[in-house]
Coordinates of C-alpha atoms and ligand atoms in Angstrom, one line a residue:
M57 CA -91.1 123.3 80.5
S58 CA -88.0 125.1 81.9
E59 CA -87.6 128.8 81.4
I60 CA -84.2 130.0 80.1
A61 CA -83.1 133.5 80.7
V62 CA -80.3 134.8 78.5
V63 CA -78.9 138.0 80.0
G64 CA -77.2 140.2 77.3
G65 CA -78.5 140.4 73.7
G66 CA -75.0 141.2 72.2
L67 CA -73.2 138.7 69.8
A68 CA -73.1 135.7 72.3
G69 CA -76.4 136.2 73.7
S70 CA -78.4 136.6 70.5
L71 CA -76.7 133.5 68.9
L72 CA -77.2 131.5 72.2
A73 CA -81.0 132.6 72.1
C74 CA -81.3 131.2 68.4
V75 CA -79.6 128.0 69.2
L76 CA -81.7 127.2 72.3
A77 CA -84.9 128.2 70.6
Q78 CA -84.0 125.8 67.8
R79 CA -83.6 123.1 70.5
G80 CA -87.1 123.9 71.6
E81 CA -86.3 125.7 74.7
H82 CA -88.4 128.5 76.1
V83 CA -86.0 131.3 76.1
V84 CA -86.4 134.9 77.3
L85 CA -83.6 137.3 76.2
Y86 CA -83.0 140.4 78.4
E87 CA -81.0 143.3 76.9
R88 CA -80.0 146.4 78.6
R89 CA -80.1 148.6 75.5
P90 CA -83.2 149.6 73.5
D91 CA -83.5 147.6 70.3
P92 CA -80.4 148.5 68.3
R93 CA -82.0 147.7 64.9
G94 CA -82.6 151.0 62.9
G95 CA -80.8 153.1 65.6
V96 CA -77.7 155.1 65.0
A97 CA -74.2 153.6 66.2
E98 CA -72.6 155.6 68.9
R99 CA -69.8 157.8 67.6
G100 CA -66.3 156.1 67.6
R101 CA -67.9 152.7 68.7
S102 CA -68.7 151.2 65.4
I103 CA -66.2 148.3 65.8
N104 CA -65.8 146.0 62.7
L105 CA -64.8 142.5 63.5
A106 CA -62.5 140.0 61.8
L107 CA -64.9 136.9 61.7
S108 CA -63.0 133.8 60.9
E109 CA -63.9 130.1 60.3
R110 CA -64.4 129.5 64.1
G111 CA -67.3 132.1 64.2
L112 CA -68.6 131.1 60.8
A113 CA -68.9 127.5 61.9
A114 CA -71.2 128.6 64.8
L115 CA -73.3 130.7 62.5
R116 CA -73.8 127.7 60.2
V117 CA -75.5 125.8 63.1
V118 CA -78.4 128.2 62.9
G119 CA -78.2 128.7 59.0
L120 CA -76.9 132.4 59.1
D121 CA -73.5 132.0 57.8
K122 CA -74.3 133.0 54.2
Q123 CA -76.5 135.9 55.2
V124 CA -73.7 137.2 57.3
L125 CA -71.1 136.8 54.7
A126 CA -73.3 138.7 52.3
D127 CA -72.7 141.7 54.5
A128 CA -69.0 141.0 55.0
L129 CA -65.8 141.7 53.0
P130 CA -63.0 139.0 52.7
M131 CA -59.5 140.1 53.7
Y132 CA -56.8 137.7 52.2
G133 CA -53.9 139.0 54.1
R134 CA -52.3 141.8 55.9
M135 CA -51.1 145.1 54.2
I136 CA -48.3 146.6 56.1
H137 CA -47.8 150.4 56.1
P138 CA -44.2 151.3 57.0
V139 CA -43.2 154.8 57.8
T140 CA -41.3 155.1 54.6
G141 CA -41.1 152.7 51.6
E142 CA -43.4 150.4 49.8
L143 CA -46.6 148.8 51.2
D144 CA -46.0 145.1 52.0
F145 CA -48.9 142.4 51.4
Q146 CA -48.5 139.3 53.7
P147 CA -51.1 136.7 52.6
Y148 CA -52.9 134.7 55.4
S149 CA -52.3 131.5 53.3
A150 CA -49.8 130.0 51.0
D151 CA -52.3 129.8 48.0
G152 CA -53.6 133.3 48.8
E153 CA -57.2 131.9 48.9
R154 CA -58.1 131.8 52.5
A155 CA -59.7 135.0 54.1
I156 CA -61.0 136.4 57.1
N157 CA -64.1 138.5 57.0
S158 CA -64.6 142.1 58.0
I159 CA -68.0 142.8 59.3
S160 CA -69.6 145.4 61.4
R161 CA -70.5 144.2 64.9
G162 CA -73.8 146.2 64.8
A163 CA -74.8 144.6 61.5
L164 CA -73.9 141.1 62.8
N165 CA -75.9 141.8 66.1
N166 CA -78.9 142.9 64.1
I167 CA -78.9 139.7 61.9
L168 CA -78.8 137.6 65.1
L169 CA -81.7 139.5 66.7
D170 CA -83.7 139.3 63.7
A171 CA -83.3 135.5 63.7
A172 CA -83.9 135.2 67.4
E173 CA -87.1 137.2 67.3
S174 CA -89.2 134.4 65.7
G175 CA -88.5 131.9 68.6
V176 CA -87.5 134.0 71.6
D177 CA -89.2 136.6 73.9
I178 CA -86.8 139.5 73.7
R179 CA -87.0 142.2 76.3
F180 CA -85.1 145.3 75.5
E181 CA -84.2 148.1 78.1
H182 CA -83.9 145.5 80.8
R183 CA -80.7 146.0 82.7
L184 CA -80.0 143.1 85.1
S185 CA -79.4 144.7 88.6
G186 CA -79.9 141.7 90.9
L187 CA -79.9 137.8 90.7
D188 CA -80.2 135.1 93.4
P189 CA -78.3 132.2 91.9
V190 CA -80.1 129.9 94.3
T191 CA -83.6 130.7 93.7
G192 CA -83.2 132.0 90.1
E193 CA -84.9 135.4 91.0
L194 CA -83.9 138.2 88.7
T195 CA -84.2 141.9 89.0
F196 CA -84.1 144.4 86.2
A197 CA -84.0 148.1 86.0
T198 CA -86.4 149.2 83.1
P199 CA -87.8 152.6 82.0
A200 CA -91.0 151.5 83.8
G201 CA -89.2 150.9 87.1
E202 CA -87.9 147.7 88.7
V203 CA -89.2 144.6 87.2
R204 CA -88.7 141.1 88.7
A205 CA -88.5 137.6 87.0
R206 CA -87.5 134.1 87.7
A207 CA -85.8 131.5 85.6
D208 CA -84.8 127.8 85.9
V209 CA -81.5 128.4 84.1
I210 CA -79.6 131.8 83.8
L211 CA -77.0 132.4 81.1
G212 CA -74.9 135.5 81.6
A213 CA -73.9 136.7 78.1
D214 CA -73.7 140.3 79.2
G215 CA -70.1 141.2 78.1
A216 CA -67.0 142.0 79.7
G217 CA -68.4 144.3 82.4
S218 CA -71.1 141.3 83.1
A219 CA -73.5 142.1 85.9
V220 CA -74.3 138.4 86.2
R221 CA -70.6 137.9 87.0
G222 CA -70.8 140.7 89.5
Q223 CA -73.8 139.0 91.1
L224 CA -71.8 135.5 91.3
V225 CA -69.0 137.5 92.8
A226 CA -71.2 139.3 95.3
H227 CA -72.8 136.0 96.4
G228 CA -69.3 134.5 97.0
V229 CA -69.7 131.9 94.1
T230 CA -67.1 133.2 91.8
T231 CA -63.9 135.1 92.2
E232 CA -62.6 137.4 89.2
T233 CA -59.6 139.3 88.1
L234 CA -59.7 142.2 85.5
D235 CA -56.3 143.0 84.0
F236 CA -56.5 146.3 82.0
L237 CA -53.9 146.9 79.5
D238 CA -52.1 150.2 79.6
Y239 CA -53.5 150.7 76.2
G240 CA -56.7 152.0 74.7
Y241 CA -58.1 152.4 71.5
K242 CA -59.8 155.2 69.3
E243 CA -61.5 154.8 66.1
L244 CA -60.7 157.0 63.1
T245 CA -62.4 156.9 59.6
I246 CA -60.9 156.6 56.1
P247 CA -63.9 157.7 54.0
P248 CA -64.3 156.5 50.3
R249 CA -62.3 158.4 47.7
D250 CA -63.9 159.3 44.4
G251 CA -66.6 156.7 45.2
D252 CA -64.3 154.0 45.8
F253 CA -62.1 152.4 48.7
A254 CA -59.2 154.7 49.3
L255 CA -56.9 151.5 50.2
D256 CA -57.0 147.9 49.0
P257 CA -60.2 146.3 50.5
R258 CA -58.9 142.8 50.3
A259 CA -56.5 143.3 53.1
L260 CA -56.5 144.1 56.9
H261 CA -54.2 147.2 57.0
I262 CA -51.6 147.5 59.8
W263 CA -49.4 150.4 60.7
P264 CA -47.0 148.8 63.3
R265 CA -45.2 151.4 65.1
G266 CA -43.8 149.9 68.3
R267 CA -45.3 151.9 70.9
S268 CA -48.5 152.7 69.1
M269 CA -50.3 150.7 66.2
M270 CA -53.1 151.3 64.0
I271 CA -55.2 148.9 61.9
A272 CA -58.0 149.4 59.4
L273 CA -60.7 147.1 58.1
P274 CA -63.0 147.7 55.2
N275 CA -66.7 148.3 55.2
P276 CA -69.3 147.6 52.7
D277 CA -69.9 151.5 52.1
K278 CA -66.1 151.6 50.8
S279 CA -64.9 153.3 53.9
F280 CA -62.5 151.8 56.4
T281 CA -62.7 151.9 60.1
C282 CA -59.4 152.5 61.7
T283 CA -58.5 151.6 65.3
L284 CA -55.4 153.4 66.8
F285 CA -54.0 151.6 69.8
W286 CA -51.9 153.7 72.2
P287 CA -51.0 153.9 75.8
T288 CA -53.7 155.5 78.1
S289 CA -51.2 157.2 80.4
G290 CA -47.8 158.8 80.3
T291 CA -46.2 161.4 78.1
S292 CA -46.7 159.3 74.9
A293 CA -50.4 158.7 75.0
F294 CA -53.7 159.8 73.6
A295 CA -54.0 162.8 75.8
S296 CA -50.6 164.1 74.9
L297 CA -52.0 165.4 71.5
S298 CA -53.9 168.2 72.8
S299 CA -54.2 170.5 69.8
P300 CA -55.1 170.0 66.2
A301 CA -51.7 171.1 65.2
A302 CA -50.2 168.3 67.7
I303 CA -52.4 165.8 66.1
E304 CA -51.4 166.8 62.6
R305 CA -47.7 166.7 63.5
F306 CA -48.1 163.3 65.0
F307 CA -49.6 161.7 62.3
A308 CA -47.4 163.4 59.6
E309 CA -44.5 161.9 61.5
H310 CA -45.6 158.4 62.4
Y311 CA -48.5 157.8 60.0
P312 CA -47.5 159.8 57.0
D313 CA -49.8 158.2 54.5
V314 CA -52.9 158.6 56.8
P315 CA -53.6 162.4 56.8
R316 CA -54.5 162.4 53.1
L317 CA -56.6 159.3 53.4
A318 CA -58.5 160.6 56.4
P319 CA -59.7 164.2 56.0
G320 CA -61.7 164.1 59.2
L321 CA -58.6 162.9 61.3
V322 CA -58.3 165.8 63.6
D323 CA -62.3 165.8 64.3
D324 CA -62.3 162.1 64.8
Y325 CA -59.4 162.2 67.1
Q326 CA -60.8 165.0 69.3
H327 CA -64.3 163.7 69.5
N328 CA -64.1 160.0 69.5
P329 CA -63.9 158.2 72.8
V330 CA -60.9 156.2 74.1
G331 CA -62.1 152.5 74.7
L332 CA -60.4 150.3 77.3
L333 CA -58.8 147.0 76.7
G334 CA -58.4 144.1 79.2
T335 CA -58.6 140.5 80.0
V336 CA -61.2 139.0 82.3
R337 CA -60.4 135.7 84.2
C338 CA -62.8 134.3 86.6
A339 CA -63.8 130.8 88.1
P340 CA -66.0 129.2 88.4
W341 CA -68.0 130.4 85.3
Q342 CA -71.1 128.2 86.6
S343 CA -72.7 127.3 89.8
G344 CA -76.1 125.6 89.9
R345 CA -78.5 127.3 87.5
V346 CA -76.2 130.1 86.5
C347 CA -73.4 130.0 83.8
L348 CA -71.4 132.8 82.1
I349 CA -70.6 132.6 78.4
G350 CA -68.7 134.8 76.0
D351 CA -66.9 137.9 77.1
A352 CA -68.7 137.6 80.4
A353 CA -66.6 134.6 81.3
H354 CA -63.5 135.3 79.3
A355 CA -63.0 138.7 77.7
I356 CA -59.7 138.9 75.9
V357 CA -57.8 141.9 74.3
P358 CA -58.6 142.2 70.6
F359 CA -55.2 141.5 68.9
Y360 CA -56.0 138.0 67.7
G361 CA -59.4 139.1 66.4
Q362 CA -60.9 136.2 68.3
G363 CA -63.2 137.5 71.1
A364 CA -66.4 137.2 69.2
N365 CA -65.3 134.1 67.4
C366 CA -64.7 132.4 70.7
A367 CA -68.0 133.7 72.2
F368 CA -69.7 132.1 69.2
E369 CA -67.7 128.9 69.6
D370 CA -68.8 128.7 73.3
V371 CA -72.4 128.7 72.0
V372 CA -71.6 125.7 69.9
V373 CA -69.9 123.8 72.6
L374 CA -72.8 124.4 75.1
G375 CA -75.2 123.0 72.5
Q376 CA -72.8 119.9 72.3
C377 CA -72.8 119.6 76.1
L378 CA -76.6 119.7 76.1
D379 CA -76.5 117.0 73.4
R380 CA -74.2 114.7 75.4
T381 CA -76.3 115.2 78.6
G382 CA -79.6 114.6 76.9
G383 CA -80.5 118.3 77.7
N384 CA -79.7 117.9 81.4
W385 CA -78.6 121.5 82.3
A386 CA -77.2 120.5 85.8
R387 CA -74.7 118.2 84.1
A388 CA -74.3 120.3 80.9
L389 CA -73.1 123.5 82.5
P390 CA -70.2 122.0 84.4
M391 CA -69.3 120.0 81.2
F392 CA -69.3 123.2 79.2
E393 CA -66.8 124.9 81.6
S394 CA -64.5 122.0 81.7
S395 CA -64.7 121.7 77.9
R396 CA -63.9 125.4 77.1
R397 CA -61.6 126.7 80.0
A398 CA -58.3 125.6 78.6
D399 CA -59.1 126.9 75.0
T400 CA -60.2 130.2 76.3
E401 CA -57.2 130.5 78.6
A402 CA -55.0 129.8 75.6
I403 CA -56.4 132.4 73.4
A404 CA -56.2 135.0 76.1
Q405 CA -52.5 134.5 76.2
M406 CA -52.2 134.5 72.4
A407 CA -54.1 137.7 72.1
L408 CA -51.8 139.4 74.5
A409 CA -48.7 138.0 72.6
N410 CA -50.1 139.0 69.2
F411 CA -50.2 142.6 70.4
V412 CA -46.4 142.6 70.4
E413 CA -46.3 140.9 67.1
M414 CA -48.8 143.2 65.3
R415 CA -47.4 146.5 66.7
D416 CA -43.8 145.6 66.2
K417 CA -42.6 142.3 64.6
V418 CA -44.9 142.2 61.3
A419 CA -42.6 145.1 60.0
S420 CA -39.4 143.2 60.6
P421 CA -37.7 141.7 57.7
L422 CA -37.0 138.6 59.8
F423 CA -40.6 138.1 60.3
R424 CA -41.7 138.4 56.7
L425 CA -38.9 135.6 55.8
G426 CA -40.1 133.2 58.6
K427 CA -43.2 132.9 60.7
R428 CA -46.5 133.9 59.5
I429 CA -49.5 133.7 61.9
E430 CA -52.9 132.8 60.5
H431 CA -55.1 135.8 61.5
T432 CA -54.9 139.6 62.0
Ligands
FAD633 P1 -71.0 141.9 74.0 O1 -70.9 141.9 72.6 O2 -70.2 143.0 74.8 O3 -72.5 141.8 74.4 C1 -73.0 142.2 75.7 C2 -74.4 142.5 75.6 O4 -74.9 142.5 76.9 C3 -74.6 143.9 75.2 O5 -75.7 143.9 74.2 C4 -74.8 144.8 76.5 O6 -75.7 145.9 76.1 C5 -75.6 143.7 77.2 N1 -75.6 143.9 78.7 C6 -74.5 144.4 79.4 N2 -74.9 144.5 80.6 C7 -76.2 144.2 80.8 C8 -77.1 144.0 81.9 N3 -76.6 144.4 83.2 N4 -78.4 143.5 81.6 C9 -78.8 143.3 80.4 N5 -77.8 143.3 79.2 C10 -76.7 143.7 79.5 N6 -63.7 139.9 68.2 C11 -63.5 139.1 67.0 O7 -63.9 137.9 67.0 N7 -62.8 139.6 66.0 C12 -62.4 141.0 65.9 O8 -61.8 141.4 65.1 C13 -62.6 141.8 67.1 N8 -62.3 143.0 67.1 C14 -62.4 143.8 68.2 C15 -62.0 145.2 68.3 C16 -62.1 145.9 69.4 C17 -61.6 147.4 69.4 C18 -62.8 145.5 70.5 C19 -63.1 146.2 71.8 C20 -63.4 143.9 70.6 C21 -63.1 143.3 69.5 N9 -63.5 142.1 69.4 C22 -63.3 141.2 68.2 C23 -64.2 141.3 70.6 C24 -65.8 141.2 70.3 O9 -66.2 142.5 70.2 C25 -66.3 140.6 71.7 O10 -65.5 139.5 72.0 C26 -67.8 140.2 71.4 O11 -68.5 141.4 71.2 C27 -68.2 139.5 72.7 O12 -69.5 139.2 72.6 P2 -70.6 139.0 73.8 O13 -71.8 138.8 73.3 O14 -70.0 138.2 74.9 O15 -70.4 140.4 74.5

């Protein structure tokens, strides 16, 4: 039987491992991190995701949709927070019944790893450092030193900074472009108030401010994780708020309802890291026995809330390609790329366009009277 190596045990890799194990493949999943289950999330990197029908459909394939939804909170629309004036709720559907779901990326990853464990050999603390796309030889850095392995098929699900992609580029197989946005993000927290949510938990909250923007998604512990998007350079940027007084002044002026909701605002702002945002484009995604999937192939900016949803959909489409080729990997991998490329290029464009919409247009009266977009 062929051995399949999945590199990266994040969202795409752990779902992919489940799907392939369900198909009876012999799968080894290599993950750079220690086992995240039971561990504490890195400060300011909790990330809660908006999981939509696209992602849920993929989870349904492995029977995990209901379990994941049990940990999620449905958001039925956007709640716009203007600088002054009333909050404005904009439902995602005409009947107000359709929702996207707020879920912690870590919780989702843990559910997928639990599910993968029964049929997959998972090796944590294995960071891919070398790959020969022709022979299928793999090299990993581990706490015990360098480890070598070999696989018949290698699937790179190792995220936006993919080492598998780096190896394909180094071997002259793939070319890549990485377009970083001049914006970064910082997480802030709105804790529960008097044991309850401090804001309406049935909405995705947006503070559109033109040059900066903040969103907040609810968590099951009744807190909200806020993500502040702002330029990474220039005078109006994260670093320009260099003292507690400057931070307080900035929020009082531009986000006046936030300071009373977020008592730890200054501490969060000063200590949480600034994350980078960008779009990865590369071609081809596959050659011979190696193929990229999820963010490794097509990372996008998060403004359409579709990166993980798309990564999950990749997994479904790869499974369909295996079905259509009778499990012939040599035919399935090129078919996967040609089936997915146009869709992922489209969502990359839409995600960039939605940034302008979210930070600016959702607050405009014209937008409220006219166009609505489905998500975030
Ligand atoms: P990742 O989740 O990045 O997983 C990659 C895995 O590979 C990691 O576990 C990593 O440790 C491992 N790895 C890396 N290098 C190596 C190596 N050398 N060897 C072995 N393992 C390695 N998406 C949505 O759908 N909805 C949202 O609302 C949403 N919001 C977002 C908000 C923010 C602020 C950000 C930054 C992203 C958001 N996304 C959202 C995008 C989403 O997080 C990603 O698209 C998704 O995590 C991609 O999954 P992945 O498995 O391809 O990559």
